[in-house]
Coordinates of C-alpha atoms and ligand atoms in Angstrom, one line a residue:
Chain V
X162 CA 7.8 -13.7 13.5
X163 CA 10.3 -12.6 10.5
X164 CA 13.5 -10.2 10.9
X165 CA 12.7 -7.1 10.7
X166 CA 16.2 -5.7 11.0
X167 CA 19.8 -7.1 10.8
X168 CA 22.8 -5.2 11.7
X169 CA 25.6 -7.0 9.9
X170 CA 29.2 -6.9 11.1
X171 CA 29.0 -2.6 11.7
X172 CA 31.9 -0.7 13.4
X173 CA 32.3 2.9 13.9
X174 CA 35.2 5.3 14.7
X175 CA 35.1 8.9 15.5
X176 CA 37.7 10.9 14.5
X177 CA 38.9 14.3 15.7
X178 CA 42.3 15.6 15.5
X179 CA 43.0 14.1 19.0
X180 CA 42.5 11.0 17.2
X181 CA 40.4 7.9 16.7
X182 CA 37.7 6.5 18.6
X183 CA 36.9 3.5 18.0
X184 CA 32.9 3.2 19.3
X185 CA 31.6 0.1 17.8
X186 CA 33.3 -3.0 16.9
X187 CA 32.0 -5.9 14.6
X188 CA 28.2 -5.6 15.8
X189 CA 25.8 -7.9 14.6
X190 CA 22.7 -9.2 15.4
X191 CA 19.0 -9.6 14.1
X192 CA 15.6 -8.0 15.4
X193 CA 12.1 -10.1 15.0
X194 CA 9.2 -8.2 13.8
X195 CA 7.1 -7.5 16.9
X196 CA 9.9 -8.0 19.7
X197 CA 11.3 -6.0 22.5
X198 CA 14.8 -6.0 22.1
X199 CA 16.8 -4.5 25.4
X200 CA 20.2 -3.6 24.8
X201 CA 22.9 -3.1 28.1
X202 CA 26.3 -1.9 28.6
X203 CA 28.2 0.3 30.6
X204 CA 28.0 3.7 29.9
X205 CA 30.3 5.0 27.0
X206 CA 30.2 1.9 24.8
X207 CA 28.4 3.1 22.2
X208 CA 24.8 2.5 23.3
X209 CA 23.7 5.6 21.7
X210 CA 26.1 5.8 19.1
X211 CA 24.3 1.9 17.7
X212 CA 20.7 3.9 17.5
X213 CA 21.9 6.6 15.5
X214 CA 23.5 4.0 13.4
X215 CA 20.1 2.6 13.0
X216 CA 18.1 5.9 12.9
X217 CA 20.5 7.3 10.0
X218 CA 22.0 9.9 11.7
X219 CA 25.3 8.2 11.1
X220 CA 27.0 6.2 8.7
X221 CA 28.6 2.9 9.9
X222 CA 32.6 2.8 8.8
X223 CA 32.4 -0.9 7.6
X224 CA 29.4 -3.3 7.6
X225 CA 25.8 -2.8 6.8
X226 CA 22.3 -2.1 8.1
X227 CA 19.2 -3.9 6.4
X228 CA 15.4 -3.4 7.2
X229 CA 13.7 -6.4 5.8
X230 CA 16.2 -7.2 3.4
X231 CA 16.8 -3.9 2.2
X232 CA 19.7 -1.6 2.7
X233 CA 18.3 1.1 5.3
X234 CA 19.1 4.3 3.5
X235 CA 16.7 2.8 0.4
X236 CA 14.3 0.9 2.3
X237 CA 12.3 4.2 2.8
X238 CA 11.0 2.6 6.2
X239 CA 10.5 4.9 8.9
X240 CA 12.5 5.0 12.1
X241 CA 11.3 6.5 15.5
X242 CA 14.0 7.3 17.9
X243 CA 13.4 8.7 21.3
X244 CA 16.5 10.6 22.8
X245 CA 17.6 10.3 26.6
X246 CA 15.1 13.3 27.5
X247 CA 12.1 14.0 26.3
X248 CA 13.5 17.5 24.5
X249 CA 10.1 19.1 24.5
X250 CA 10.1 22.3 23.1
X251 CA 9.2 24.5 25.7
X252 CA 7.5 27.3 23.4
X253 CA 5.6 24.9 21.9
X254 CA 2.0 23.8 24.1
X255 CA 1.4 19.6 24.0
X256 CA -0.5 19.5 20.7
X257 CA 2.2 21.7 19.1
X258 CA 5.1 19.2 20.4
X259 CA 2.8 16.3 19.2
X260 CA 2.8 17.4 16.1
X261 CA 6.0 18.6 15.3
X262 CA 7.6 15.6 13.2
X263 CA 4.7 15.8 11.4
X264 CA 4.7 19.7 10.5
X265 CA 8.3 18.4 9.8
X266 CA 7.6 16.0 7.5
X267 CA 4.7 18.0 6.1
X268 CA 2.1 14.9 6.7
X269 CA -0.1 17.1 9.3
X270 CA -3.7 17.3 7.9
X271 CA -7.2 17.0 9.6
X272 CA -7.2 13.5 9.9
X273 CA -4.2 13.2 12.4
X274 CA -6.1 15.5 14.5
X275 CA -8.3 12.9 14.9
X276 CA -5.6 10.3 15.3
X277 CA -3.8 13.0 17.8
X278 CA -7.2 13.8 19.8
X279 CA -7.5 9.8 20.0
X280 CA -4.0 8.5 21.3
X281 CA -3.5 12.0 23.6
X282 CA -7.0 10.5 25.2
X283 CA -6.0 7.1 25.6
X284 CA -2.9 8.0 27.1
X285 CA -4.5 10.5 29.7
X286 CA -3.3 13.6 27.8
X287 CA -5.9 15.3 26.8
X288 CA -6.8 17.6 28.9
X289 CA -3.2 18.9 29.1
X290 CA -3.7 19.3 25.2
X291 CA -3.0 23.3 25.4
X292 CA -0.4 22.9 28.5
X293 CA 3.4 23.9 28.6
X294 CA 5.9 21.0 29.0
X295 CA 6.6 23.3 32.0
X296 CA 3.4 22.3 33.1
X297 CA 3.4 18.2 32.9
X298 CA 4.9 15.8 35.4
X299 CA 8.3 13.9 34.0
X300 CA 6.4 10.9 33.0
X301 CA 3.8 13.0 31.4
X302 CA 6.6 14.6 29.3
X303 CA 7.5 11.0 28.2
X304 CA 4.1 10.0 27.0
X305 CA 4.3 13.7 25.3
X306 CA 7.6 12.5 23.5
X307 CA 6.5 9.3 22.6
X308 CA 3.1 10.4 20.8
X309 CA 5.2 12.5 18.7
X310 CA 7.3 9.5 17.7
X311 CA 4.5 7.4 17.2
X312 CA 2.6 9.8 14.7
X313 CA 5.1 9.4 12.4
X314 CA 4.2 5.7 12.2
X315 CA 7.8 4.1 12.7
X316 CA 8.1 0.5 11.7
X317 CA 11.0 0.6 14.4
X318 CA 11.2 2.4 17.7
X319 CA 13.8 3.0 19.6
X320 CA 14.7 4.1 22.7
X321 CA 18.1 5.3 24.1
X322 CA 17.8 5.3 28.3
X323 CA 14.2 7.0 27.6
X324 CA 13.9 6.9 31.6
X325 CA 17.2 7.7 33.1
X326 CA 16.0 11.8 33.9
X327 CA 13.3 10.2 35.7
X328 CA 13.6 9.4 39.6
X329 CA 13.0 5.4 40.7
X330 CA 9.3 5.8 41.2
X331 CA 8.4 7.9 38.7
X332 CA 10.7 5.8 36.2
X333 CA 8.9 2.2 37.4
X334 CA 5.7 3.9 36.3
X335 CA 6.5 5.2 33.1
X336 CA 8.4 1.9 32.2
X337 CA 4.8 0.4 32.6
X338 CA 2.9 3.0 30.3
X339 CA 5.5 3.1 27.2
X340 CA 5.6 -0.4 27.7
X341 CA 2.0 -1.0 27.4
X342 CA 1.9 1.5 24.6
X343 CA 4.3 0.0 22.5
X344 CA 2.9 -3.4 22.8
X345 CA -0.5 -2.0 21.9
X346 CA 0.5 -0.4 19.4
X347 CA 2.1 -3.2 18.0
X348 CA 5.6 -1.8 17.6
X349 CA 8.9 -3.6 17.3
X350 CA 11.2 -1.9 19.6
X351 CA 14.9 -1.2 20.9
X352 CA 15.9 -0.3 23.9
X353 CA 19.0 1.1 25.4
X354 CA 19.3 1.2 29.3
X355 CA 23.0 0.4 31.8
X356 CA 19.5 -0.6 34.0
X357 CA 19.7 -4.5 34.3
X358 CA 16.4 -4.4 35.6
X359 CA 14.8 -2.7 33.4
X360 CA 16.4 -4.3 30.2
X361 CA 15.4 -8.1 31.9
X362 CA 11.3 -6.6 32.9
X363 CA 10.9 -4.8 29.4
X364 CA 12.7 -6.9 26.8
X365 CA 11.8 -10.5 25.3
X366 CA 15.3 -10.2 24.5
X367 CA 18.4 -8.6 26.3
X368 CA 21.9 -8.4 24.3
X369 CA 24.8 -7.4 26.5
X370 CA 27.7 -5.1 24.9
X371 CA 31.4 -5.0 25.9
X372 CA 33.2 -1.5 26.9
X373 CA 34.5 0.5 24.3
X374 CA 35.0 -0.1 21.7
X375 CA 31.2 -2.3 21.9
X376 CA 30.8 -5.4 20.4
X377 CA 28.1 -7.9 21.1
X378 CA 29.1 -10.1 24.1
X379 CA 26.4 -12.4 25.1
X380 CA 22.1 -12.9 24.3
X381 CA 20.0 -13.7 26.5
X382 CA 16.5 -14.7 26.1
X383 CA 14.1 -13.4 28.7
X384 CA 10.7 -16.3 29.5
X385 CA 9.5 -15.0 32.3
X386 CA 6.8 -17.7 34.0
X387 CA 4.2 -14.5 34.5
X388 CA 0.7 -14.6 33.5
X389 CA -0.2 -11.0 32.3
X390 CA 3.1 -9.7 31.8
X391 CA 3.9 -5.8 32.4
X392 CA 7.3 -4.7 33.2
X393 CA 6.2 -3.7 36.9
X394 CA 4.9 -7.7 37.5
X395 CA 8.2 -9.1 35.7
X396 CA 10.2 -7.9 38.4
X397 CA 8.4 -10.4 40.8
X398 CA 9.3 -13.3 38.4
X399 CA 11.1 -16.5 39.9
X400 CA 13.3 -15.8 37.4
X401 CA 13.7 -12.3 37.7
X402 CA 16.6 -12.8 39.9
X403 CA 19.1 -15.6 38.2
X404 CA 18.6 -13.2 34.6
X405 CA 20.2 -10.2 36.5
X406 CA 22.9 -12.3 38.1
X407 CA 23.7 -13.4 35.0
X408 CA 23.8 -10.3 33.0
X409 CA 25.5 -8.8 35.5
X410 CA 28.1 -11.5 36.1
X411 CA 28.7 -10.7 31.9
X412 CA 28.8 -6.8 32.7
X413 CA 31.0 -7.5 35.2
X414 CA 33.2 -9.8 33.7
X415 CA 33.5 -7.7 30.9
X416 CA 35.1 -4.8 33.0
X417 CA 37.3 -6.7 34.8
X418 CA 38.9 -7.4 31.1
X419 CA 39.3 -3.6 30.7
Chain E
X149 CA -3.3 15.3 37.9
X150 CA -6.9 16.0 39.1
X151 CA -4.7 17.0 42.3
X152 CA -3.3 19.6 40.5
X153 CA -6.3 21.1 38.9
X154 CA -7.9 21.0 42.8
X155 CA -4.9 22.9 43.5
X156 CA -5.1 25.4 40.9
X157 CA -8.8 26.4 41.5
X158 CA -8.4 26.9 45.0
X159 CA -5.6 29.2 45.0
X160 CA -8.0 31.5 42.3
X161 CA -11.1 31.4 44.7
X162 CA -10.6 31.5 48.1
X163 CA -7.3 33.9 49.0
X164 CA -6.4 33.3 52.7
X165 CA -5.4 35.9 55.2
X166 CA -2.1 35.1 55.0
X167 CA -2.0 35.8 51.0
X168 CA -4.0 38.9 51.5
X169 CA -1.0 40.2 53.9
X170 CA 1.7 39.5 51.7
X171 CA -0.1 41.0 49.0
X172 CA -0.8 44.2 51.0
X173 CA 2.8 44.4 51.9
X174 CA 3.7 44.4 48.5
X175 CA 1.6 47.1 47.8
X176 CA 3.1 49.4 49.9
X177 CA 6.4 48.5 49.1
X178 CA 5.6 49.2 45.9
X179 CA 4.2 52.6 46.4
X180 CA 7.0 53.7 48.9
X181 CA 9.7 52.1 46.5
X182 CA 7.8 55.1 43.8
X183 CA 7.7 57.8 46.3
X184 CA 11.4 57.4 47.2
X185 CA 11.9 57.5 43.2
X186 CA 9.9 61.0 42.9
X187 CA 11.5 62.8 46.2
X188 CA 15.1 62.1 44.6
X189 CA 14.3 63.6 41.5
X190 CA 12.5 66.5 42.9
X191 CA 15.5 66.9 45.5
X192 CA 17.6 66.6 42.1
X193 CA 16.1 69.6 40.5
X194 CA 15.4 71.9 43.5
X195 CA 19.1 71.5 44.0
X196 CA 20.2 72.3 40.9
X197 CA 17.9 75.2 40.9
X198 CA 19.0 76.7 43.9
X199 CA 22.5 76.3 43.3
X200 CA 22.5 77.7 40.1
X201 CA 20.1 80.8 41.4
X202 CA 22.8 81.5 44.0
X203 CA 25.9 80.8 41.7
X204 CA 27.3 78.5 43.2
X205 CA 26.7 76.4 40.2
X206 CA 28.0 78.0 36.9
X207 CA 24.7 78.5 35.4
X208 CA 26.2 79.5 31.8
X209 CA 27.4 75.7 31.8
X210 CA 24.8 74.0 33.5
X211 CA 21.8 76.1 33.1
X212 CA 18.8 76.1 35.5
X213 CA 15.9 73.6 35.3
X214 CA 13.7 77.6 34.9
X215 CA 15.7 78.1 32.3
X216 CA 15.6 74.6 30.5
X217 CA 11.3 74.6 31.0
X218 CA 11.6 78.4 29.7
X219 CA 13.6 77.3 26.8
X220 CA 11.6 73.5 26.4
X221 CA 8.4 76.0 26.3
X222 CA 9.3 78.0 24.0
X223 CA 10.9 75.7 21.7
X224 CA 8.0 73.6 22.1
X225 CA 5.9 76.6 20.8
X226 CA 7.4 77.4 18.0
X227 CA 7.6 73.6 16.6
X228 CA 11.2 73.8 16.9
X229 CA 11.5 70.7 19.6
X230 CA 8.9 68.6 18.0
X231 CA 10.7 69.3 14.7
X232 CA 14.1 68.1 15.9
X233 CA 13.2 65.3 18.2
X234 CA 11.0 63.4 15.0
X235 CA 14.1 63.7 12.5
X236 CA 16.2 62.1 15.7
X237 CA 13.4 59.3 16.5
X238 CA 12.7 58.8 12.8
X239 CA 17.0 58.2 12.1
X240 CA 16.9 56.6 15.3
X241 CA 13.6 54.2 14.3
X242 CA 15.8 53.5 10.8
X243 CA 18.8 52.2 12.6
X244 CA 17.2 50.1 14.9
X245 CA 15.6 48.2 12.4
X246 CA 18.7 48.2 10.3
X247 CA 20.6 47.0 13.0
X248 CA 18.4 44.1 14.1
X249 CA 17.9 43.0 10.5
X250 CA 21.7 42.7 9.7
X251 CA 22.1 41.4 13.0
X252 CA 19.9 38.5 12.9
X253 CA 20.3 38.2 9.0
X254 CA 23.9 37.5 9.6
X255 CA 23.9 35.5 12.4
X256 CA 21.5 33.1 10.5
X257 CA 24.3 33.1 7.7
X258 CA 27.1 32.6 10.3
X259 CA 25.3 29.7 11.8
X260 CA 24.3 28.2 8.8
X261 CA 28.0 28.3 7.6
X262 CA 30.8 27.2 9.7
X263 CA 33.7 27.8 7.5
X264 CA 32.7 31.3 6.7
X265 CA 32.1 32.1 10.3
X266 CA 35.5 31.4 11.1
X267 CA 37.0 32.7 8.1
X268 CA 34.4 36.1 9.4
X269 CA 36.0 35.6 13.3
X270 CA 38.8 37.5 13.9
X271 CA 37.3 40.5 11.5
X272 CA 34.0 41.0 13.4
X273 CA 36.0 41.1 16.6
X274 CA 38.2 43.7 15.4
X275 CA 35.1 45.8 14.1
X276 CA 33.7 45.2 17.5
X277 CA 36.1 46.6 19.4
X278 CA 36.8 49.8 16.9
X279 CA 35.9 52.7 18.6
X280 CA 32.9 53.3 16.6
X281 CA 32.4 57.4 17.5
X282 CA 36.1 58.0 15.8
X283 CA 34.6 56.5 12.7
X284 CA 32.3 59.0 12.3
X285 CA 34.5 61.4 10.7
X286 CA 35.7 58.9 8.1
X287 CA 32.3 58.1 7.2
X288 CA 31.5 61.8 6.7
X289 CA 34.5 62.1 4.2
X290 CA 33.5 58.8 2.6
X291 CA 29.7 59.3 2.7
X292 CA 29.2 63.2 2.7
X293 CA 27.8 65.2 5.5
X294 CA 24.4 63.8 5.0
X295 CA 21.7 61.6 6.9
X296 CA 23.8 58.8 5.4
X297 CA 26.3 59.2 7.3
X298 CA 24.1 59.4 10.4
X299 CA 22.6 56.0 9.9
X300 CA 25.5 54.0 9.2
X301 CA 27.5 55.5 12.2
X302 CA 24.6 54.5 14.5
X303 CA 24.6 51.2 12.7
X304 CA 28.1 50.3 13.4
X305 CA 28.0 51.1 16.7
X306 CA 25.7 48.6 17.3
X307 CA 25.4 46.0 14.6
X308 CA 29.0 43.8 15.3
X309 CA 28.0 43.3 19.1
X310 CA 24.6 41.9 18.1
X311 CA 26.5 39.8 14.9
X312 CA 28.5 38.3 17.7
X313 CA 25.9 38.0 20.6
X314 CA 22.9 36.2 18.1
X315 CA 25.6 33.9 16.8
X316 CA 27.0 32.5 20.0
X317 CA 23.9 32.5 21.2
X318 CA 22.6 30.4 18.0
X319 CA 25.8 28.3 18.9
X320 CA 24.6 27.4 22.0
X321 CA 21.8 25.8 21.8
X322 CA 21.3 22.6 23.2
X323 CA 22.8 19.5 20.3
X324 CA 20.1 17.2 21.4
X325 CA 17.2 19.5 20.4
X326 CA 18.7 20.1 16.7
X327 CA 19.4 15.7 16.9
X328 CA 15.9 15.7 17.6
X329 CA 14.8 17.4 14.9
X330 CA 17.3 15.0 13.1
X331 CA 15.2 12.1 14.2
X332 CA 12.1 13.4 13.3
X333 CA 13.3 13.5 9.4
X334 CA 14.1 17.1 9.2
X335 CA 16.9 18.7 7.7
X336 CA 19.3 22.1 8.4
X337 CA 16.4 24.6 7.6
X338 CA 13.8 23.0 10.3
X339 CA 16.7 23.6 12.6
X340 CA 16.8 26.7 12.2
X341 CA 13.2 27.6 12.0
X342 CA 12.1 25.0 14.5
X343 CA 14.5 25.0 17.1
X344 CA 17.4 27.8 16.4
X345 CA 15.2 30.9 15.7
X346 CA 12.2 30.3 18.5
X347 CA 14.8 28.8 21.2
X348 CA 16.6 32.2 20.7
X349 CA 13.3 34.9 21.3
X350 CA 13.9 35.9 24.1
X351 CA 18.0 36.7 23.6
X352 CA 16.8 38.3 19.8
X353 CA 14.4 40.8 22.2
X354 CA 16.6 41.4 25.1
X355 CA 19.3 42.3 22.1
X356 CA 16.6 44.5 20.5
X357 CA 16.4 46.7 24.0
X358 CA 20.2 47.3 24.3
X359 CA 20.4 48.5 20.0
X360 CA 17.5 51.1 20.9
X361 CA 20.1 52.7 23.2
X362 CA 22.9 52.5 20.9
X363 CA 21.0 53.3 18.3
X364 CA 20.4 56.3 19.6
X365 CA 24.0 57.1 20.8
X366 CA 25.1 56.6 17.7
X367 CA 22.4 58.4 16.1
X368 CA 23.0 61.8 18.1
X369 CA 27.1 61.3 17.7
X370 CA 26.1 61.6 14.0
X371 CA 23.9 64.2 14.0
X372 CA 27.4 65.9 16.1
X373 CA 29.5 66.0 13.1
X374 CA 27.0 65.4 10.0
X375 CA 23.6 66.9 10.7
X376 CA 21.5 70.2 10.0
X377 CA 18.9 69.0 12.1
X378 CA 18.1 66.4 15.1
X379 CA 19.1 66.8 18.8
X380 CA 22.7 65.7 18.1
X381 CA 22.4 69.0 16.0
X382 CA 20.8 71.2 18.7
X383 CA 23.0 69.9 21.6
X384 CA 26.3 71.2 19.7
X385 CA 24.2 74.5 18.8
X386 CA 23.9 76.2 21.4
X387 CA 24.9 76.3 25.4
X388 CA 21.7 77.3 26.0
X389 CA 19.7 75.0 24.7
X390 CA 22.5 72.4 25.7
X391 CA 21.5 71.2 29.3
X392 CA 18.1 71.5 27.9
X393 CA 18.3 69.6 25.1
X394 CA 21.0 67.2 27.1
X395 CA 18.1 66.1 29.3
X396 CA 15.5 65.2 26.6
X397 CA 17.7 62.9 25.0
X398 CA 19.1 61.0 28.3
X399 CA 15.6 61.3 29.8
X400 CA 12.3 61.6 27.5
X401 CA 13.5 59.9 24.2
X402 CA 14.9 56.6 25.2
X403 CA 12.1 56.3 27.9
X404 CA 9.0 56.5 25.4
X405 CA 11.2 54.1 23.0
X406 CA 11.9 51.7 25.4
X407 CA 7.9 51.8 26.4
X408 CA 6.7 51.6 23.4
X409 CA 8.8 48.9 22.9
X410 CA 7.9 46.9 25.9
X411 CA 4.7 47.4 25.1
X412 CA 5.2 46.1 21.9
X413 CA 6.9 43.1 23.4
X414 CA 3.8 42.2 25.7
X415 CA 1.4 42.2 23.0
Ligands
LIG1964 N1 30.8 13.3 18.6 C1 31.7 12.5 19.2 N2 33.0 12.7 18.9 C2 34.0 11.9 19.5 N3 33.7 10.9 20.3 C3 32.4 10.6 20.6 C4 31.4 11.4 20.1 N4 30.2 10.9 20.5 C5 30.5 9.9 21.4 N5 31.8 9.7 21.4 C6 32.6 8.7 22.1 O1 32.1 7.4 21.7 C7 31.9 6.6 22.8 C8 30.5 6.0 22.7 O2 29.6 7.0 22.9 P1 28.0 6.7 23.1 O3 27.5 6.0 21.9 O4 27.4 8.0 23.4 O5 28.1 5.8 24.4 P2 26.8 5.3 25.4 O6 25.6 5.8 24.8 O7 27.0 3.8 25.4 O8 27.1 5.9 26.7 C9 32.1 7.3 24.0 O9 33.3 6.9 24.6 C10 32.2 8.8 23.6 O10 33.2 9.4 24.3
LIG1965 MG1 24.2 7.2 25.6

């Protein structure tokens, strides 16, 4: 595996005329090509504030961004980034929402129909092609979301708490589907959660931020003695249990410092 | 989700007793919520007739509804009505669109510039809250006693409210969904068109239905001071035709409007 992406030394204030706030602090830290990267922290640390970093949306105040070498603003690689809810646009049937960064990005032609026709099948869509998002369950709405992010062929995903509107059942499910699409696919991802659980049964990798302002406190590797992996089976790993004590001995330790 | 699809086709085939009951009850609540309507009005009118045959209503004020179909009859017979009411639909029809063009034209610009919109602030406001039917006579002195005049007094009666409606409303609208569109690579104008504009239908139309009436108020307080034709014109003209005229405009003209309209709305 080679890096895809670094993130090298990045910090990033906000500034209103209440004053500063510092969000980030002197983050770094590399993702391989392929991997599952799951990223904690308590809430307010500047989970989401890192993927907009990363998507673009901001600019970091010192410290850089590269994407296989190359500074992200000229690397010209694409970056799919799916927000906390699925924000489906509720005029807008399945295959219109599917194909909206596309019409977007004017890239829509006859051939992604095809494409669109094929993943909406594989991923038990289809026949809610001309449906309402008022119509689909929650974890329908997610698969929705993330066909739209996928047609624009990201070379990164990410994902900031894509399940968190989504009650416990519902949530284990979808983890298990976007999961399994995203490893079929082939994609390398990020993922933000404050769910321990889901960070150790989703990521090959789990990094741990401090409270604000966030800055990288500890990496853990995730081997899970599994055959067949899938987020749902990870959670009855033998080693399911010492990973979450010690992440959350970190997250913990971390707001005691606070 | 075949669950669902079971559910759906069994609710369209087989309707059970207990739907067919509530349905039925719904019917007749319809129909006596309609005959309630049409005893009130007929009450209304018997009333005023009576009254007005025994005096106890002044009937040189308020006429008599006789009188009004005698005088609706005959002005309908000589053109007169049919005359007067197009020229107040047609300055009406002008406004409306007028209205809802600046309206959403400038809301767009608003939205799309922040500085400007609160340079703008404080002046819209103000124009708001002017009492737009004293204005009239300053646009007849500006603007001559034409069907100039006319239009932009019904414009400004309405066109501020819906500057300052569409924009807050544009305002509003939820920052995730513009992020999204963000995220997907596009830029200010696929906001707008994208998410902004189609978010916003449904406040754009319920705005259209309030300028037809204002459009209209305004329209007849023109035709008051600045018109030689149009039911503003007819309702200063004469007592007579007052009431009569009086009715058509609070009654017949904003009805078929708003009909059309809706009808409009739910093609
Ligand atoms: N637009 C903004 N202006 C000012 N402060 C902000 C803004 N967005 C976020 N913040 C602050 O930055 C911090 C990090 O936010 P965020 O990245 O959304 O946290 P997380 O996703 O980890 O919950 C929070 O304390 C939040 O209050
Ligand atoms: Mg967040």
């Amino acid at each position: 595996m080679s890096e895809l992406l670094k993130i090298d030394h990045i910090s990033y204030s906000y500034h209103s005329l209440e004053g500063e706030t510092p969000a980030l602090f002197d983050v770094s830290f590399n993702v391989m090509d392929g991997e599952f990267l799951g990223i904690v922290g308590p809430s307010g640390c500047g989970k989401s504030t890192l993927l907009s970093l990363i998507a673009g949306l901001l600019s970091p105040s010192c410290g850089s961004i590269y994407i296989n070498g190359k500074d992200i603003k000229s690397s010209g690689k694409n970056i799919g980034y799916m927000l906390q809810k699925d924000h489906l646009l509720d005029w807008r049937n399945t295959l219109k929402n599917v194909t909206l960064g596309l019409e977007i990005q004017h890239k829509l032609t006859d051939n992604s129909y095809v494409q669109i026709n094929d993943l909406l099948n594989t991923y038990g869509l289809i026949t809610f092609k001309n449906s309402y998002p008022s119509e689909l369950s929650g974890g329908m709405r997610q698969r929705v979301a993330l066909i739209r992010t996928l047609l624009l062929e990201p070379d990164i995903l990410l994902l900031d708490e894509p399940f968190s509107a989504l009650d416990y059942q519902t949530r284990l499910e979808v983890a298990d589907d976007i999961w399994g699409i995203i490893r079929k696919e082939k994609k390398t991802a990020i993922l933000i959660t404050h769910d321990i659980s889901e960070a150790i049964s989703m990521a090959d990798r789990v990094i741990v931020l401090s409270s604000r302002p966030g800055t990288v406190k500890k990496t853990f590797d995730i081997n899970l003695s599994i055959e067949n992996r899938t987020p749902f089976a990870a959670r009855s790993a033998p080693e399911f249990k010492d990973y979450f004590n010690m992440i959350w001995k970190e997250l913990n330790h971390n707001e005691q410092k606070e | 989700m075949s669950r669902k699809n079971r559910n759906v086709s069994s609710e369209s085939l087989d309707i059970s007793t207990a739907q067919l009951a509530f349905i039925r009850r719904h019917v007749l609540r319809t129909r006596r919520i309609r005959i309630y309507q049409i005893v009130i009005l007929i009450g209304f009118i018997s009333l005023w007739e009576v009254t007005a045959h025994y005096g106890i209503l002044n009937s040189f004020v308020f006429s008599s509804p006789s009188r009004v179909m005698k005088t609706i009859i005959s002005m309908g017979a000589s053109g007169q009505l049919f005359y007067h009411t197009g020229i107040t639909l047609l300055e009406t029809l002008v406004s409306f669109f007028l209205v809802n063009f600046l309206g959403i034209a400038v809301a767009v610009i608003l939205w799309w510039n922040y500085s400007l919109s609160k340079v703008l602030e404080p002046y819209l406001i103000v124009l708001n809250s002017l009492p737009k039917s004293a204005l009239a006579p300053v646009f007849i002195v500006w603007l001559g006693n034409n069907v100039k005049t006319i239009i932009v007094a019904a414009v400004s009666v309405a066109v501020f409210g819906t500057i300052i409606n569409l924009y807050n409303d544009f305002k509003s609208v939820e920052e995730d969904r513009i992020k999204l569109i963000h995220t997907l690579g596009g830029n200010k104008r696929d906001v707008l068109f994208r998410v902004i504009i189609p978010s916003n239908i449904p406040s754009i139309i319920s705005q259209m239905k309030v300028n037809i009436g204002l459009s209209l108020v305004g329209v007849v307080i023109g035709e008051f001071l600045a018109a030689k034709a149009g039911l503003g014109y007819l309702i200063i003209y004469g007592s007579q035709v007052f009431t009569c005229v009086y009715i058509l405009v609070l009654f017949r003209l904003p009805l078929s409007i708003y009909l059309c309209l809706n009808r409009l709305i739910e093609i």
